[in-house]
Short mmCIF file of C-alpha atoms in Angstrom, two decimals:
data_model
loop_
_atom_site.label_atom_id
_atom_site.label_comp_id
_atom_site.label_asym_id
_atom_site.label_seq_id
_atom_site.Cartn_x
_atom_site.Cartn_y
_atom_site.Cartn_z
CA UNK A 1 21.61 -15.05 17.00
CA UNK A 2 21.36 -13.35 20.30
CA UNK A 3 18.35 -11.20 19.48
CA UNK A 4 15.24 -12.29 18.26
CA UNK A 5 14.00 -11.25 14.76
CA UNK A 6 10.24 -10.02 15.29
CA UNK A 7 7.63 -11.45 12.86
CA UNK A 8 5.58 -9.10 11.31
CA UNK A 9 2.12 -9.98 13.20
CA UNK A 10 4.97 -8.68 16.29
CA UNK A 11 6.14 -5.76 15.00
CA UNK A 12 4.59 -1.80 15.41
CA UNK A 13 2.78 -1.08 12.70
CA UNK A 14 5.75 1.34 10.89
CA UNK A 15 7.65 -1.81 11.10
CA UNK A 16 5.30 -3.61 9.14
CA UNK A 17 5.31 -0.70 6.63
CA UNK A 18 9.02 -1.00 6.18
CA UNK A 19 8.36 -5.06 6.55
CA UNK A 20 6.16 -4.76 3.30
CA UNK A 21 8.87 -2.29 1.31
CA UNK A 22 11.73 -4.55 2.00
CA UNK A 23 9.46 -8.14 1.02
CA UNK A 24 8.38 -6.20 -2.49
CA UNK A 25 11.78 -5.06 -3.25
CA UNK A 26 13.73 -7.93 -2.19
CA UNK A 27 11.12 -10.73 -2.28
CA UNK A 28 11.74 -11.28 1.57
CA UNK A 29 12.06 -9.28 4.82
CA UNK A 30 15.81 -9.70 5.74
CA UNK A 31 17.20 -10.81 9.37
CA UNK A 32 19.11 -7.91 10.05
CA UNK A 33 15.48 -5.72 9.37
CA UNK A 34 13.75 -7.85 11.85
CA UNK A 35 16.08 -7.39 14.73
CA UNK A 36 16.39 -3.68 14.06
CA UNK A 37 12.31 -3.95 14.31
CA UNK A 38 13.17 -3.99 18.13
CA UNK A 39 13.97 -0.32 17.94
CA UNK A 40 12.23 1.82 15.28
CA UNK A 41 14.22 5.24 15.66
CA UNK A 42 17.49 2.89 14.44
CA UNK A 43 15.36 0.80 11.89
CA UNK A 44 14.47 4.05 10.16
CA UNK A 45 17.73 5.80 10.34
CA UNK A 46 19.44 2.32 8.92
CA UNK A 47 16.32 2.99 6.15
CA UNK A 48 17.38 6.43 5.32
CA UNK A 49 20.61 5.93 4.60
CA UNK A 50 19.76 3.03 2.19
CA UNK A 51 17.15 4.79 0.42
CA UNK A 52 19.84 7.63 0.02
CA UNK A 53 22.18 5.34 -1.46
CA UNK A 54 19.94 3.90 -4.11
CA UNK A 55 19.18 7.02 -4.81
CA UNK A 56 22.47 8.82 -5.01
CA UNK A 57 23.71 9.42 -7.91
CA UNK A 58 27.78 9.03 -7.58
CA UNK A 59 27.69 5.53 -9.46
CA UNK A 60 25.54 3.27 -11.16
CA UNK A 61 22.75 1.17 -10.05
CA UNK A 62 24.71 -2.30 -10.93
CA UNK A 63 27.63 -0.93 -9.31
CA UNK A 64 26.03 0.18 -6.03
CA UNK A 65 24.44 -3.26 -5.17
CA UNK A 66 27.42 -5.04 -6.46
CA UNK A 67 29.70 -2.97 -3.56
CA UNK A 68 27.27 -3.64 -1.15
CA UNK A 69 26.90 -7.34 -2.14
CA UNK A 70 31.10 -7.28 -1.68
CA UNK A 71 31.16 -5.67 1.43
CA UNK A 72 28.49 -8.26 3.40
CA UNK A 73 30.91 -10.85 2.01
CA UNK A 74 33.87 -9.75 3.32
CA UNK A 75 32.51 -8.25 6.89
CA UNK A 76 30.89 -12.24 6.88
CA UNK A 77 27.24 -11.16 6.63
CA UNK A 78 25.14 -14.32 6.89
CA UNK A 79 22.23 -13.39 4.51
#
């Protein structure tokens, strides 16, 4: 990886807020989260739009994370 994922005791203290979201709802804070960590104003915007997805209400619950589960395969996500 070219940039370098911030650990929490690095990040700004909103990052560690979203740091502590992401760890309870996924059980741990994701790569992608920690190199976004670098620059809060995209970190939150990337935030906003996934909290407006889980909370839209165009298709099921299952269905959402399944797509999204899909779509890291196929753009070769590594997580």
């Amino acid at each position: 990886m070219r940039i370098r994922p911030l650990e929490r005791n690095e990040a700004s203290f909103s990052a560690r807020l979203l740091y502590s979201a992401i760890k309870r709802q996924v059980g741990k804070v994701l790569t992608p989260i920690k190199v976004q960590a670098h620059r809060p104003g995209i970190m939150w915007g990337f935030a906003a739009m996934m909290i407006a997805l889980e909370f839209s209400k165009s298709a099921d619950k299952i269905v959402k994370r399944l797509v999204t589960i899909r779509t890291a395969q196929i753009v070769g996500c590594p997580f």
